[in-house]
XYZ file of C-alpha atoms in Angstrom:
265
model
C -17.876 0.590 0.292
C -14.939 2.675 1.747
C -11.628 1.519 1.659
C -8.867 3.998 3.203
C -5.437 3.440 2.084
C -1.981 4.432 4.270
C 1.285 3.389 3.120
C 4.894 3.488 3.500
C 4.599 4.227 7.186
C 8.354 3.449 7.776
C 7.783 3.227 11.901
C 11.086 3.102 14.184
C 11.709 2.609 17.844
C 10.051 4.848 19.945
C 12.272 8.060 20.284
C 14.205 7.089 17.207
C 13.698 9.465 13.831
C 13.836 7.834 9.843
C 16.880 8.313 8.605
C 18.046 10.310 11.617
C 15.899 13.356 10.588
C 12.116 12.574 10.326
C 9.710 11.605 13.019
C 7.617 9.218 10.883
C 6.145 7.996 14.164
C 4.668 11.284 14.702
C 3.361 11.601 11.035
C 1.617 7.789 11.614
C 0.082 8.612 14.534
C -0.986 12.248 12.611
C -2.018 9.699 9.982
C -4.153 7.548 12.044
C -5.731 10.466 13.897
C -6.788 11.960 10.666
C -8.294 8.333 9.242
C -10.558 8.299 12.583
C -12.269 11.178 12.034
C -13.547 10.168 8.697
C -17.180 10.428 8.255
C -18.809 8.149 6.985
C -15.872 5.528 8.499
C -13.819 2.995 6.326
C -15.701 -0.370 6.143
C -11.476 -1.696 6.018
C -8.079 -0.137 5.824
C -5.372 -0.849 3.842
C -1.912 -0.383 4.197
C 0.661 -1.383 1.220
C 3.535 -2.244 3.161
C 6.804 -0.916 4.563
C 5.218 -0.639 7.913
C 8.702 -0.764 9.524
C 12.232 1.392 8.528
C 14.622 -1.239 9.292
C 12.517 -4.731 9.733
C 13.967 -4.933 13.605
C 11.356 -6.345 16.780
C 11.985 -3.214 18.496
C 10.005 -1.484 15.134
C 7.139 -3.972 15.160
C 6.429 -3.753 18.632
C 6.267 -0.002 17.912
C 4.227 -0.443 14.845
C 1.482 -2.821 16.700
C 1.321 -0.332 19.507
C 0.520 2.742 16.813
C -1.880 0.521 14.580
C -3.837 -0.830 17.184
C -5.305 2.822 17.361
C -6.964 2.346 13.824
C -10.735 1.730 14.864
C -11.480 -0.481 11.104
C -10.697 -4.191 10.198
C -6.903 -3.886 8.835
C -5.253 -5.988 6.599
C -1.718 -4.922 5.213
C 1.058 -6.468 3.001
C 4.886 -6.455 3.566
C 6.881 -4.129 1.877
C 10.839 -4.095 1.114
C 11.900 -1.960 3.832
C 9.736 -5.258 6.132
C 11.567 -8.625 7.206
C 9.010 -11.348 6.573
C 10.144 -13.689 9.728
C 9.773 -10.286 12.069
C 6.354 -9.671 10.347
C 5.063 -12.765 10.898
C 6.028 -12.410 14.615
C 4.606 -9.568 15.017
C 1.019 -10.829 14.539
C 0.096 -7.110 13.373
C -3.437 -8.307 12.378
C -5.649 -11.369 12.835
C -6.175 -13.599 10.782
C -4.195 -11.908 7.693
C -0.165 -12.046 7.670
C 0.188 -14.506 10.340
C 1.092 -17.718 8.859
C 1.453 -17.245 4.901
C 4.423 -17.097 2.736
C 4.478 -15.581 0.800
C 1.740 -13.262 2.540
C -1.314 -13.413 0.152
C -4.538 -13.250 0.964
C -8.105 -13.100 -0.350
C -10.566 -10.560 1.732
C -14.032 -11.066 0.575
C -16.075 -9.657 4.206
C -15.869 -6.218 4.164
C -17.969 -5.450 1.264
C -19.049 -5.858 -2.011
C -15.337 -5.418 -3.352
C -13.077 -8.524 -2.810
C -9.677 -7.835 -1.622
C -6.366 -9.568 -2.832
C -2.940 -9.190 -0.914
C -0.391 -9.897 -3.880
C 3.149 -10.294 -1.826
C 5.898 -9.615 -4.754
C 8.779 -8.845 -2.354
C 11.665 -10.520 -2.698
C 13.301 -11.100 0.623
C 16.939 -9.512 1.556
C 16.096 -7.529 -1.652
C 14.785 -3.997 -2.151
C 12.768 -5.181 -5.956
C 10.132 -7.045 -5.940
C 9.272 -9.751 -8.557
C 5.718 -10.679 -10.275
C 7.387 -14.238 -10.746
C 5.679 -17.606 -12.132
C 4.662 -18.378 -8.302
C 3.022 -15.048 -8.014
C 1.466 -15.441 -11.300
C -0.101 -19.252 -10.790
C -1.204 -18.082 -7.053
C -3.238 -14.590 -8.202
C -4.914 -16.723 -11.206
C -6.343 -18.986 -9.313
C -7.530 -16.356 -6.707
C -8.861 -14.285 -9.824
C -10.489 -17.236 -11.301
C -12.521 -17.910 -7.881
C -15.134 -14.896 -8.402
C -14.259 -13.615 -11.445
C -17.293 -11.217 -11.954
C -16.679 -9.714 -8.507
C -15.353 -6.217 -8.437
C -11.622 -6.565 -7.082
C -9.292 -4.488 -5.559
C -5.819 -5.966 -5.470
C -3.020 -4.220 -3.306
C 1.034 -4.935 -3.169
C 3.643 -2.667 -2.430
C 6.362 -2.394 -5.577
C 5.246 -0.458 -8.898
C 4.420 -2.672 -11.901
C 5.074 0.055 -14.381
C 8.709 2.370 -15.140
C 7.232 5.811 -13.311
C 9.977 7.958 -15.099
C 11.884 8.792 -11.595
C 15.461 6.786 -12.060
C 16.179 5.879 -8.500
C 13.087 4.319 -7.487
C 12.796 2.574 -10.881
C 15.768 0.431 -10.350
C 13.515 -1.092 -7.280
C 10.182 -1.357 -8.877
C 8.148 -4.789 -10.055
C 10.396 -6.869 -12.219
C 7.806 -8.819 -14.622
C 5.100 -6.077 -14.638
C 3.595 -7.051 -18.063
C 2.863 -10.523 -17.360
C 0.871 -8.952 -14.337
C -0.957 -6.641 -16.649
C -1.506 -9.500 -19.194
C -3.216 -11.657 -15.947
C -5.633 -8.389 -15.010
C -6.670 -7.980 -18.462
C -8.571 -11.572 -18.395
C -10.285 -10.089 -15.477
C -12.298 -6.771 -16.212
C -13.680 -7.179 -12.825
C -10.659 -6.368 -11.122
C -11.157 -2.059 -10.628
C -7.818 -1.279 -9.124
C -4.205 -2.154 -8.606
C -2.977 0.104 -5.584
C 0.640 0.266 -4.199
C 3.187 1.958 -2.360
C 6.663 2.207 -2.325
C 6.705 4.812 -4.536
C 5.997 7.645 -1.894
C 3.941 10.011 -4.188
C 0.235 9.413 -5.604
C 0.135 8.421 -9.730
C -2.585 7.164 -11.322
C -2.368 5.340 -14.707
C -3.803 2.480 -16.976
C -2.956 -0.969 -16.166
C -3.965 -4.410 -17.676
C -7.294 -2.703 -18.530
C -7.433 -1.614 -15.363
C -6.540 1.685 -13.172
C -3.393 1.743 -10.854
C -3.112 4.016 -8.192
C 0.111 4.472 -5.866
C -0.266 6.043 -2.672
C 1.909 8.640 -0.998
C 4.009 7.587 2.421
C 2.374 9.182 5.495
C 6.285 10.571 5.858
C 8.877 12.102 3.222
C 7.686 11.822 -0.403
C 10.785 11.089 -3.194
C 11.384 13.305 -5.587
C 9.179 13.566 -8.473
C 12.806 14.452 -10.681
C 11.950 13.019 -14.021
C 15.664 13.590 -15.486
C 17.313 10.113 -15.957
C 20.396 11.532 -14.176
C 18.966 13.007 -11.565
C 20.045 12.167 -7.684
C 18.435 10.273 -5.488
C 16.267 12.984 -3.141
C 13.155 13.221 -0.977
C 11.321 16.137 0.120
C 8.806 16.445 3.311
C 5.657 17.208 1.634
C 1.945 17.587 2.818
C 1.500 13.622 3.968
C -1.384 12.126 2.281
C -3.359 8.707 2.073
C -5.891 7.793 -0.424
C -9.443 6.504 0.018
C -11.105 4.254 -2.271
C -15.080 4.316 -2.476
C -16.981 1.819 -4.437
C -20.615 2.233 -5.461
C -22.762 0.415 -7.946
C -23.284 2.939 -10.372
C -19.674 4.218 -10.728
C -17.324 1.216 -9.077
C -13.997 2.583 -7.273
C -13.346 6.463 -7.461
C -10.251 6.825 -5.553
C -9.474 10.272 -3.896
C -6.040 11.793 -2.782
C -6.749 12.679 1.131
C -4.212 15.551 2.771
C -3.485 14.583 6.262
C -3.862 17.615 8.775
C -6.023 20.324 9.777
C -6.697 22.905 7.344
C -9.221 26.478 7.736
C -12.637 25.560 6.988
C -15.213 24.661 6.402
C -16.505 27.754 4.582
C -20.286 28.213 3.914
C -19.861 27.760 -0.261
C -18.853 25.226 -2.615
């Protein structure tokens, strides 16, 4: 099973650059043109949420125009930079994200690995929150096939990832979320976003993986001091292939076209 992962898309109004100097339209659509011509295709794609910049109708009708070009079953999660009640009208997918809320979901169709949406945004806020709610609701959806290998995707980091300024807005309540995933060794990654650069670590047992943003990636500045900054880097998304004999091996995919291929390996 492959499972191709964008994130932090951060999609304004057509004509209209993130924050005044990026066209992260451009670098979607780049992004989306890139996923297509995969081979073998993604049996589902993921995204890990802030689809939009600002959260505004104009963004979502831009956003459902450039994601309706992705060829796979989609399901995606809101992120910070998302408003939930402009989401939710935006019908971005059917049937996921319509009518929940908070916007969790179980995916069990596309494969032998089960899907979980865990929304941990808090609205009007720019943390999100692994609260008792969140805790109760992913137990229970845990508890349903517990054996089954498991993905589970949400957007904030559970973890401190050493880079002050993004820290300050990452999962409050991140080791009660490892505690639940180490009751559940079937459960083979935790993915996010927000984070705009790919890290890998251990987690509840587990492996978490954040993805880059298919636009700017922040600062990997590791001093506690150190100022807020972002960089435009090669964009990237990840892919996550499951097989029986192995389970999830995720791989860090550059977006773009690069010389080759060359007749050795």
């Amino acid at each position: 099973m492959l499972i191709a992962h964008l994130s932090d898309l951060h999609i304004r109004p057509q004509g209209q650059l993130y924050q005044g100097l990026v066209d992260s339209n451009a670098m979607c659509e780049a992004a989306i043109a890139h996923l297509n011509t995969l081979n073998p295709v993604p049996d589902v794609v993921i995204v890990t949420g802030d689809i939009v910049d600002r959260g505004s109708p104009a963004e979502y009708m831009m956003a459902k125009k450039l994601l309706s070009e992705i060829k796979q079953p989609l399901l995606i999660i809101p992120g910070n930079h998302d408003d939930r009640h402009e989401f939710r009208s935006a019908r971005l997918i059917e049937p996921y994200g319509a009518d929940l809320e908070p916007f969790n979901f179980i995916a069990s169709e596309f494969g032998p690995v089960r899907i979980i949406g865990l929304d941990i945004t808090v609205p009007g806020k720019h943390h999100g929150n692994f609260d008792a709610q969140s805790k109760e609701w992913l137990e229970n959806a845990l508890a349903q096939e517990a054996d089954r290998p498991t993905l589970i995707m949400m957007h904030h980091h559970p973890f401190l990832s050493g880079i002050p300024y993004i820290d300050i807005y990452g999962c409050e309540n991140g080791e009660s979320l490892a505690n639940v995933i180490q009751r559940f060794p079937a459960v083979e990654r935790v993915v996010c976003g927000h984070i705009h650069r790919a890290m890998q670590l251990r987690f509840g047992g587990s492996v978490l993986c954040t993805a880059p943003s298919t636009t700017t990636a922040i600062a990997l500045q590791l001093d506690p001091d150190a100022p807020e900054a972002s960089f435009i880097e090669p964009p990237a998304m990840l892919l996550h292939h499951w097989k029986p004999d192995t389970g999830i091996i995720t791989h860090w995919v550059p977006i773009g076209s690069f010389p080759g291929p060359m007749p050795f390996a």
